[in-house]
mmCIF file of C-alpha atoms and ligand atoms in Angstrom:
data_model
loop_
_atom_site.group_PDB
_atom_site.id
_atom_site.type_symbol
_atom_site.label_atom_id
_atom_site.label_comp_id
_atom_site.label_asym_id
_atom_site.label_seq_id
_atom_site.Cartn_x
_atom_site.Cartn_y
_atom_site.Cartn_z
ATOM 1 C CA UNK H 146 40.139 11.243 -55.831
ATOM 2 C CA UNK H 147 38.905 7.711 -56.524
ATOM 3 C CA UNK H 148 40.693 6.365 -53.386
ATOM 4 C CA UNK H 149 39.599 8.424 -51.351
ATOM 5 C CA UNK H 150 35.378 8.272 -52.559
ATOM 6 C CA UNK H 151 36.204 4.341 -52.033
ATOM 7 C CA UNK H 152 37.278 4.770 -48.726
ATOM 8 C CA UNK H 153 34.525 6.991 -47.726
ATOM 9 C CA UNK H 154 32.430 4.508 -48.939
ATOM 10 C CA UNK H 155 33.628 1.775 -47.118
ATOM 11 C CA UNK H 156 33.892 3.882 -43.650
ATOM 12 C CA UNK H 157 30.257 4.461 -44.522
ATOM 13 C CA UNK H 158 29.703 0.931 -44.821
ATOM 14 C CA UNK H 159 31.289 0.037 -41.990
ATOM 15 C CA UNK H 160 29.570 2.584 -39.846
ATOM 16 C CA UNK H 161 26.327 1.079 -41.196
ATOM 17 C CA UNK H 162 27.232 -2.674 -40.460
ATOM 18 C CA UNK H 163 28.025 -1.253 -36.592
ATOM 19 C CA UNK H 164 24.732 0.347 -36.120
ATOM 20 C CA UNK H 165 23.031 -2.535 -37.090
ATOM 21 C CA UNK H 166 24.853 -4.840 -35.115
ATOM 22 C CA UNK H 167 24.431 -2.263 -32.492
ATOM 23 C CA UNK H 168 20.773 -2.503 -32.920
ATOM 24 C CA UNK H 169 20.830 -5.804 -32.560
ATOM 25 C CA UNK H 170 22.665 -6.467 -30.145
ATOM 26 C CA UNK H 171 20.843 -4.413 -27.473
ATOM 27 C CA UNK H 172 17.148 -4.985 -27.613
ATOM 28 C CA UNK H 173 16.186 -3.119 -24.421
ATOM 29 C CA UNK H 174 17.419 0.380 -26.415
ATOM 30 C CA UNK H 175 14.959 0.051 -29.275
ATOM 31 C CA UNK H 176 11.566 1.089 -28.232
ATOM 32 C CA UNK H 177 9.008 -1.207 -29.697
ATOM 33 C CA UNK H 178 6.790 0.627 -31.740
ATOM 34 C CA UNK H 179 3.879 -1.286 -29.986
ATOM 35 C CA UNK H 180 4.874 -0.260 -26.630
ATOM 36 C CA UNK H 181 1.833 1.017 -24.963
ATOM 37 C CA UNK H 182 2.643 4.291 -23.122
ATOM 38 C CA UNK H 183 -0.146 4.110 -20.615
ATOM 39 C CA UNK H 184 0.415 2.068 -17.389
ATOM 40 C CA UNK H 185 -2.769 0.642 -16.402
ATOM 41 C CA UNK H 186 -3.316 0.427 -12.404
ATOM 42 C CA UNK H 187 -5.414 -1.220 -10.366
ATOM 43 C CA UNK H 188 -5.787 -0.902 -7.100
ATOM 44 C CA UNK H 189 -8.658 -0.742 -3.695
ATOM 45 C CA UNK H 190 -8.166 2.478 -2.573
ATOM 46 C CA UNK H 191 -9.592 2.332 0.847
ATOM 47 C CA UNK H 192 -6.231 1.346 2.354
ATOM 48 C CA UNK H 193 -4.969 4.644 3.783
ATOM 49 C CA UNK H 194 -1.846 5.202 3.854
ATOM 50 C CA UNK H 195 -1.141 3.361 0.361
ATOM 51 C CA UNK H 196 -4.162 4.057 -1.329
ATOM 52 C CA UNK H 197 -7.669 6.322 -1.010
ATOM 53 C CA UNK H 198 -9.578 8.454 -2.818
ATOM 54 C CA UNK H 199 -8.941 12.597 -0.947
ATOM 55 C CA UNK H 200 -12.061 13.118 -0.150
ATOM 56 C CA UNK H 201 -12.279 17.093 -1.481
ATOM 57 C CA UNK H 202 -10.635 16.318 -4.395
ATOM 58 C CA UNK H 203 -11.320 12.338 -5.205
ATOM 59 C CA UNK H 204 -8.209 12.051 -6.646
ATOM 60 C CA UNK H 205 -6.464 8.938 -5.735
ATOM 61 C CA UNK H 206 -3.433 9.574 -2.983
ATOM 62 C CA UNK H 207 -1.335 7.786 -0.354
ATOM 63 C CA UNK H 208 2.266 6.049 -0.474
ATOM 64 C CA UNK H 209 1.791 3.812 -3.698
ATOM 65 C CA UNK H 210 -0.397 6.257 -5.324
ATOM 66 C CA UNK H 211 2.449 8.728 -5.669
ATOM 67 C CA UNK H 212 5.606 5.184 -5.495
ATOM 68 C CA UNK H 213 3.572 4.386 -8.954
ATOM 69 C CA UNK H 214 2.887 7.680 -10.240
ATOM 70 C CA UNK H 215 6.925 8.570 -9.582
ATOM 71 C CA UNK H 216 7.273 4.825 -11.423
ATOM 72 C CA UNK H 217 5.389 5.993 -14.806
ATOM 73 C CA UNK H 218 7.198 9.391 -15.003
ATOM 74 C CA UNK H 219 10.487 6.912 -14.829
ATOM 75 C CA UNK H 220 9.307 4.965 -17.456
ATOM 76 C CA UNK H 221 7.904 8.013 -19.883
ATOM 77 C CA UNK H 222 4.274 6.059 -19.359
ATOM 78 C CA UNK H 223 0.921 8.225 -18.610
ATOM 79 C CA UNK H 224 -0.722 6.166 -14.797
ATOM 80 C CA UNK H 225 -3.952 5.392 -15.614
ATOM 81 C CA UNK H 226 -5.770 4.534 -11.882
ATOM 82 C CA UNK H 227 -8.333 2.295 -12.073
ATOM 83 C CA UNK H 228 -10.652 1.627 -8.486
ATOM 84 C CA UNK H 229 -11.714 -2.101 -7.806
ATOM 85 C CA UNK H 230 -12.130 -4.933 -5.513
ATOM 86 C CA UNK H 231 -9.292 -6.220 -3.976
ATOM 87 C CA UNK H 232 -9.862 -9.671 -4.522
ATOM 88 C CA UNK H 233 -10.743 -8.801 -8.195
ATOM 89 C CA UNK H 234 -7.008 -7.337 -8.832
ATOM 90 C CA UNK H 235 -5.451 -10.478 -9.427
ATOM 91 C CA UNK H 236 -7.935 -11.446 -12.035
ATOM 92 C CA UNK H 237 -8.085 -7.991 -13.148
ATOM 93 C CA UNK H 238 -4.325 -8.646 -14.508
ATOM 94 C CA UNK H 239 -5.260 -12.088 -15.677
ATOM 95 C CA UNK H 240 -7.814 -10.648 -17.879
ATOM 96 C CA UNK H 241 -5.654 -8.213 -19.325
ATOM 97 C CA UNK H 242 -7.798 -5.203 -17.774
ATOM 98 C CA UNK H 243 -4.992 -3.602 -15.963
ATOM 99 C CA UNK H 244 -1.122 -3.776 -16.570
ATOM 100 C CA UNK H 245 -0.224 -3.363 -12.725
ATOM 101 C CA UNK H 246 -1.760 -4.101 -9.382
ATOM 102 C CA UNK H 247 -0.170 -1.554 -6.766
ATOM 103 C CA UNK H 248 -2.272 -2.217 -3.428
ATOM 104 C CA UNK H 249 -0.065 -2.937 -0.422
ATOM 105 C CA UNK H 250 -0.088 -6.585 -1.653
ATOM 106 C CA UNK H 251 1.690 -9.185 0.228
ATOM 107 C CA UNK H 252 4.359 -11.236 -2.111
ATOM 108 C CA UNK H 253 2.901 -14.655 -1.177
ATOM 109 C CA UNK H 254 3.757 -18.145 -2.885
ATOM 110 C CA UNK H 255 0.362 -18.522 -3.646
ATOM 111 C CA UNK H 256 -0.391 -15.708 -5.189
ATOM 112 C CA UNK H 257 3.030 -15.763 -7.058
ATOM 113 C CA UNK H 258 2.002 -18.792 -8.915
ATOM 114 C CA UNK H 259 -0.575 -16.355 -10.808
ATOM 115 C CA UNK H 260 1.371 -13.279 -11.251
ATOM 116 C CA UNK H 261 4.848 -12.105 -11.571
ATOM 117 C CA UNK H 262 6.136 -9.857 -8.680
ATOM 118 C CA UNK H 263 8.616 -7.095 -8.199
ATOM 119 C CA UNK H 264 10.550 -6.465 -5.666
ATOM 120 C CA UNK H 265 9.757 -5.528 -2.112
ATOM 121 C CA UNK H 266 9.115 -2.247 -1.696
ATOM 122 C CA UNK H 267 7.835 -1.929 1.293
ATOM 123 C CA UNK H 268 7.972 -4.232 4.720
ATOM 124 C CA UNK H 269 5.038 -4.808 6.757
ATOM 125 C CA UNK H 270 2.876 -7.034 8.951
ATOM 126 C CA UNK H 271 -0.122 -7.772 10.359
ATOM 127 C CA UNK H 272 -1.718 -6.453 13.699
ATOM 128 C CA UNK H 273 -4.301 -6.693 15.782
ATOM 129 C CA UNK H 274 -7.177 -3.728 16.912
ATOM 130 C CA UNK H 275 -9.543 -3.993 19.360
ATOM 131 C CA UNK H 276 -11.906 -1.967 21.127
ATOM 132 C CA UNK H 277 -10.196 1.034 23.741
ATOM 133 C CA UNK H 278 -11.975 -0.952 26.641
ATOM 134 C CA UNK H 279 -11.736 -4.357 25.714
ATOM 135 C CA UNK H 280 -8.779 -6.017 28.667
ATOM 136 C CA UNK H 281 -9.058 -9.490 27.197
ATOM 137 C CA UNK H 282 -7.296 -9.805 24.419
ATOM 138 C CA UNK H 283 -3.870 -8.985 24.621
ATOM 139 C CA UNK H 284 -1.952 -11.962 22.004
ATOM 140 C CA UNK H 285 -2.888 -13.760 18.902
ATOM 141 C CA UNK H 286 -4.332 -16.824 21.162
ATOM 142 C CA UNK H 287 -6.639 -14.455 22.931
ATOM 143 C CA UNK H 288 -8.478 -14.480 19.610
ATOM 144 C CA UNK H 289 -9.577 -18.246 20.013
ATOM 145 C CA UNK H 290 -13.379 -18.339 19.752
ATOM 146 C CA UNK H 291 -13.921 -14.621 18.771
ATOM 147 C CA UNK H 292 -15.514 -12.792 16.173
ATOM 148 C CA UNK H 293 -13.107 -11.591 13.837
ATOM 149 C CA UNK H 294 -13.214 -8.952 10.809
ATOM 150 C CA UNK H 295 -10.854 -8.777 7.632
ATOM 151 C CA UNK H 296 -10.620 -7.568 4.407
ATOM 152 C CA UNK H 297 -12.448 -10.476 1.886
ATOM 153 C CA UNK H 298 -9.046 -11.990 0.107
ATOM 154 C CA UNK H 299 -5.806 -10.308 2.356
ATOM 155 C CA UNK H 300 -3.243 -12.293 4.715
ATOM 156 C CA UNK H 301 -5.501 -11.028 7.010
ATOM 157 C CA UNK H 302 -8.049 -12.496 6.434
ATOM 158 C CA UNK H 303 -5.773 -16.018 5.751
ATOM 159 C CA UNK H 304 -4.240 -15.736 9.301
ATOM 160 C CA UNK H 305 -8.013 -14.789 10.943
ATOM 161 C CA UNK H 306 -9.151 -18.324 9.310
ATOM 162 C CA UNK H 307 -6.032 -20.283 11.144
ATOM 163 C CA UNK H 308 -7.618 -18.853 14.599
ATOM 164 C CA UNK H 309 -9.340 -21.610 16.360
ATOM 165 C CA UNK H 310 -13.198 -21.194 16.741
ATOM 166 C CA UNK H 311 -13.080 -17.823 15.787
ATOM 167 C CA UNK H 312 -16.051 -16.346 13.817
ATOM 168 C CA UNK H 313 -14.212 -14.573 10.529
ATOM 169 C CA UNK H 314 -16.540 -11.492 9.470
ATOM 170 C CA UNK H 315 -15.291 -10.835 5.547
ATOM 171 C CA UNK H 316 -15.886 -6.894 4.572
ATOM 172 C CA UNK H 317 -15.292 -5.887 1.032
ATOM 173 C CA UNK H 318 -13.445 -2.929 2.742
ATOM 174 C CA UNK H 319 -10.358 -2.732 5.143
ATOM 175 C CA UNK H 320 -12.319 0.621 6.397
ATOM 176 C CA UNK H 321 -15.762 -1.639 6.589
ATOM 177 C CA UNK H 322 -13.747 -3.972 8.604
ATOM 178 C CA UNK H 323 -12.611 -1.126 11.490
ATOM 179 C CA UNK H 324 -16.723 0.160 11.425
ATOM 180 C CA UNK H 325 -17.718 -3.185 12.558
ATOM 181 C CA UNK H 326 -15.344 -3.107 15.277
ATOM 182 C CA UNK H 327 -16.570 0.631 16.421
ATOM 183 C CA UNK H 328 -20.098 -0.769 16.370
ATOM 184 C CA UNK H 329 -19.242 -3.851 18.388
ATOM 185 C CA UNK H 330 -20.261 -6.932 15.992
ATOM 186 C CA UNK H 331 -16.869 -7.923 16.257
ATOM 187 C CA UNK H 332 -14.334 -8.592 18.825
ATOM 188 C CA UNK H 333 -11.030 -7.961 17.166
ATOM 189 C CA UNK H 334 -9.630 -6.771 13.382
ATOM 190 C CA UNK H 335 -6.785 -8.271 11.746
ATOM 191 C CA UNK H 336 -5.179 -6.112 8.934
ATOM 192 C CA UNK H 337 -2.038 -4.393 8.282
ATOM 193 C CA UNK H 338 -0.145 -2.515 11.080
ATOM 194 C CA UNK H 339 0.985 0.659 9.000
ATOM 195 C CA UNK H 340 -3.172 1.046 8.064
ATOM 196 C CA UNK H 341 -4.405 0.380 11.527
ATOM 197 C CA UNK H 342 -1.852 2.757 13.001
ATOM 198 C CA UNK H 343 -2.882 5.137 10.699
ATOM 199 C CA UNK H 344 -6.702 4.623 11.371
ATOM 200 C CA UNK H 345 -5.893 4.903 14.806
ATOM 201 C CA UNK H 346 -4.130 8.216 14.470
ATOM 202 C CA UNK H 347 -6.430 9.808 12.276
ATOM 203 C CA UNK H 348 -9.427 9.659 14.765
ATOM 204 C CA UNK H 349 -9.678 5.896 15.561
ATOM 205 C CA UNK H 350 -8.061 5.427 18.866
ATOM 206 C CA UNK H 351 -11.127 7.412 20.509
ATOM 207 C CA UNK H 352 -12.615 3.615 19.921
ATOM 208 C CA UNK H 353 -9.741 1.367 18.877
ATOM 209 C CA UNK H 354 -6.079 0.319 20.210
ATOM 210 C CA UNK H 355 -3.594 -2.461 19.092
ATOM 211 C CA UNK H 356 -3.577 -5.949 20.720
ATOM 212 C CA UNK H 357 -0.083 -7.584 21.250
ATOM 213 C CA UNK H 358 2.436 -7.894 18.719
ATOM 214 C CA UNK H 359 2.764 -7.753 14.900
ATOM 215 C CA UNK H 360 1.487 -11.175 13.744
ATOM 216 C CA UNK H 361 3.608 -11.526 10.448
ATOM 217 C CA UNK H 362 6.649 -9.825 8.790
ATOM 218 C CA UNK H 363 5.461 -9.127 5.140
ATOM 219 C CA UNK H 364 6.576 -7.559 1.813
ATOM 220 C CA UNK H 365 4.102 -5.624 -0.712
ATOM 221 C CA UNK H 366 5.315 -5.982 -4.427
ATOM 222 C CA UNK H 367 3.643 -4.743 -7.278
ATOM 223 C CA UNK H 368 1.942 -7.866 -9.615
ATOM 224 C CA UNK H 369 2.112 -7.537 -12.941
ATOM 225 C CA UNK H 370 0.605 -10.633 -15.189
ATOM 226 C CA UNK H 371 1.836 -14.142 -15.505
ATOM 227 C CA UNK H 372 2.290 -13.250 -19.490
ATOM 228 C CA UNK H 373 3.908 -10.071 -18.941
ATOM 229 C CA UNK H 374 7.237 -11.077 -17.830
ATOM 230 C CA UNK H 375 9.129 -7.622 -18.902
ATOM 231 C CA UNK H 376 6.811 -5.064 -16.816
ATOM 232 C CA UNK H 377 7.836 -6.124 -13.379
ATOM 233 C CA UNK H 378 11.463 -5.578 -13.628
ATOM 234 C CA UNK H 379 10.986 -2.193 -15.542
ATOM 235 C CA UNK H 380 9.274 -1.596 -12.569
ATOM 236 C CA UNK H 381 12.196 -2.736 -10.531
ATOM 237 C CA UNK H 382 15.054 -0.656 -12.343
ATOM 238 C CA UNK H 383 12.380 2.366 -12.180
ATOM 239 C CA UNK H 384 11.949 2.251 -8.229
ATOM 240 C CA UNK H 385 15.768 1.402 -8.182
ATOM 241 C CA UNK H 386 16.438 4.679 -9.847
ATOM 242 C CA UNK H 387 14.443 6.220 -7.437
ATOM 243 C CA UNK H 388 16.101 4.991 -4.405
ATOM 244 C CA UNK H 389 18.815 6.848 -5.928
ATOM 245 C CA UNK H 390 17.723 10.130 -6.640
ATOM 246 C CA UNK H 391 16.354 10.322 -3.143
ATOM 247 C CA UNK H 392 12.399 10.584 -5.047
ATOM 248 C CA UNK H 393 11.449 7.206 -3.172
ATOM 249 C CA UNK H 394 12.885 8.690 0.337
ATOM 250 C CA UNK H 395 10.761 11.908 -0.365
ATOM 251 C CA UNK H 396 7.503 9.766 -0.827
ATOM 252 C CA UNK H 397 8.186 7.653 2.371
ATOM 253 C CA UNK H 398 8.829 10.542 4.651
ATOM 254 C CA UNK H 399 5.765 12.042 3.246
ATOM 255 C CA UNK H 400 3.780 9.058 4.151
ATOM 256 C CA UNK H 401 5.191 7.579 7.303
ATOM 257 C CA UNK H 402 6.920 10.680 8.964
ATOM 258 C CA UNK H 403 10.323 8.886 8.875
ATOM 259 C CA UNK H 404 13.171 7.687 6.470
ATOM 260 C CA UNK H 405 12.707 3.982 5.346
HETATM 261 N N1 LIG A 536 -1.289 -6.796 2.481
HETATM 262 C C1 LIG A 536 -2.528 -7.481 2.514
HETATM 263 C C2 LIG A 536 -2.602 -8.498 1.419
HETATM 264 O O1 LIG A 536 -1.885 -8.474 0.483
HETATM 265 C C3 LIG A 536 -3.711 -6.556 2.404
HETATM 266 C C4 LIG A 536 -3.720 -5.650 1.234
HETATM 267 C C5 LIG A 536 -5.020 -4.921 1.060
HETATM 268 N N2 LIG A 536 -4.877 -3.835 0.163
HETATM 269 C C6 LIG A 536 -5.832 -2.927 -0.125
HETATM 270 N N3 LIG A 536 -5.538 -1.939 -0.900
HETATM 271 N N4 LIG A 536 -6.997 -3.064 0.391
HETATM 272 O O2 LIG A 536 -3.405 -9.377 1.482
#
């Protein structure tokens, strides 16, 4: 009888002494009771198809509207969407206001000193719109000399400022950008091809086509801050889990009408 309370005892013991080890030993398992369940996002959501306010509704919608939403849900965290400046988003995360920036923003080096990205998750470029009539510009060198109109802070608005002579307009507003264009003040826009194509298709080729060729190849991750070095690659393994339960396909086709 005596033996055998001993060796319960000691299996007990032992048991212990392996589930503290076990704790231990794999940090990533024990939630930390400070863990903040809400994801704070920023984002300028007047960049249709990735980001804009429905206009019945005002709820925020578009591709990384529903990429981060899918994202929290992963992670068991409430999306909290906040509406700013997109030149204020990286100091947004600086200050600590937001947790996430999720706005179709380019991975640069630059910007990559100042915050941490994910992944890619999405590939695209720049482009160039002009007016439906307008014969002369038909390449990137055609824009020598011209008034130009980007979004204040983009690669857009970086590649308009390379273009020699060229007047650079600065809007607050990708959309502010294509109404200077269909009121004539400006020549040509640069911005992303998947939102001018979109513009164009949802009413703006009656004023607008694309000039030439895609300008850049680029990659839109999701910026956490500098000091947050765990959030982007939960972010990561969240979107990777995605890809393979098909939810990321779903929210692509929805947006862009094809499979990525
Ligand atoms: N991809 C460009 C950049 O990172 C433009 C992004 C603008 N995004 C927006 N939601 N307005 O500079």
């Amino acid at each position: 009888m005596q033996k055998k309370t001993m060796a319960l005892l000691m299996s007990l013991m032992l048991l212990l002494a392996l589930a503290l080890t076990g704790c231990g030993g794999d940090k990533k398992e024990a939630p930390k009771k400070a863990e903040s369940k809400v994801l704070r996002v920023g984002t300028n959501a007047a960049f249709a198809p990735f980001e804009f306010q429905d206009e019945k509704t005002k709820e925020y919608a578009g591709f990384d509207m529903d990429l981060i939403r899918a994202v929290g849900k992963q992670l068991g965290m409430e999306v909290q969407i906040a509406n700013m400046s997109f030149d204020g988003l990286i100091p947004a995360l600086d200050a600590g206001n937001i947790d996430a920036a999720v706005s179709g923003m380019t991975i640069t080096e630059e910007r990559g000193k100042k915050v941490n990205f994910t992944k890619p998750y999405y590939t695209s470029g720049l482009s160039i719109l002009v007016k439906k009539d307008n014969e002369t510009i038909k390449d990137v060198k055609d824009l020598e000399g011209k008034k130009l109109a980007v979004q204040i802070g983009t690669t857009g608005a970086i590649e308009a400022k390379k273009v020699k002579n060229a007047t650079v307009r600065e809007f607050n507003e990708a959309s502010e950008a294509f109404m200077e264009l269909r009121n004539g003040g400006v020549d040509a826009v640069l911005n992303d091809l998947p939102v001018n194509e979109y513009y164009l298709v949802q009413g703006g080729k009656d004023v607008a086509k694309t000039a030439g060729k895609p300008l850049t190849s680029e990659h839109y991750g999701i910026a956490t801050a500098k000091k947050n070095t765990e959030l982007a690659g939960k972010i990561d393994q969240a979107i990777e889990a995605l890809k393979k339960n098909g939810e990321y396909e779903k929210i692509y086709v929805k947006w862009f009408g094809r499979k990525p």
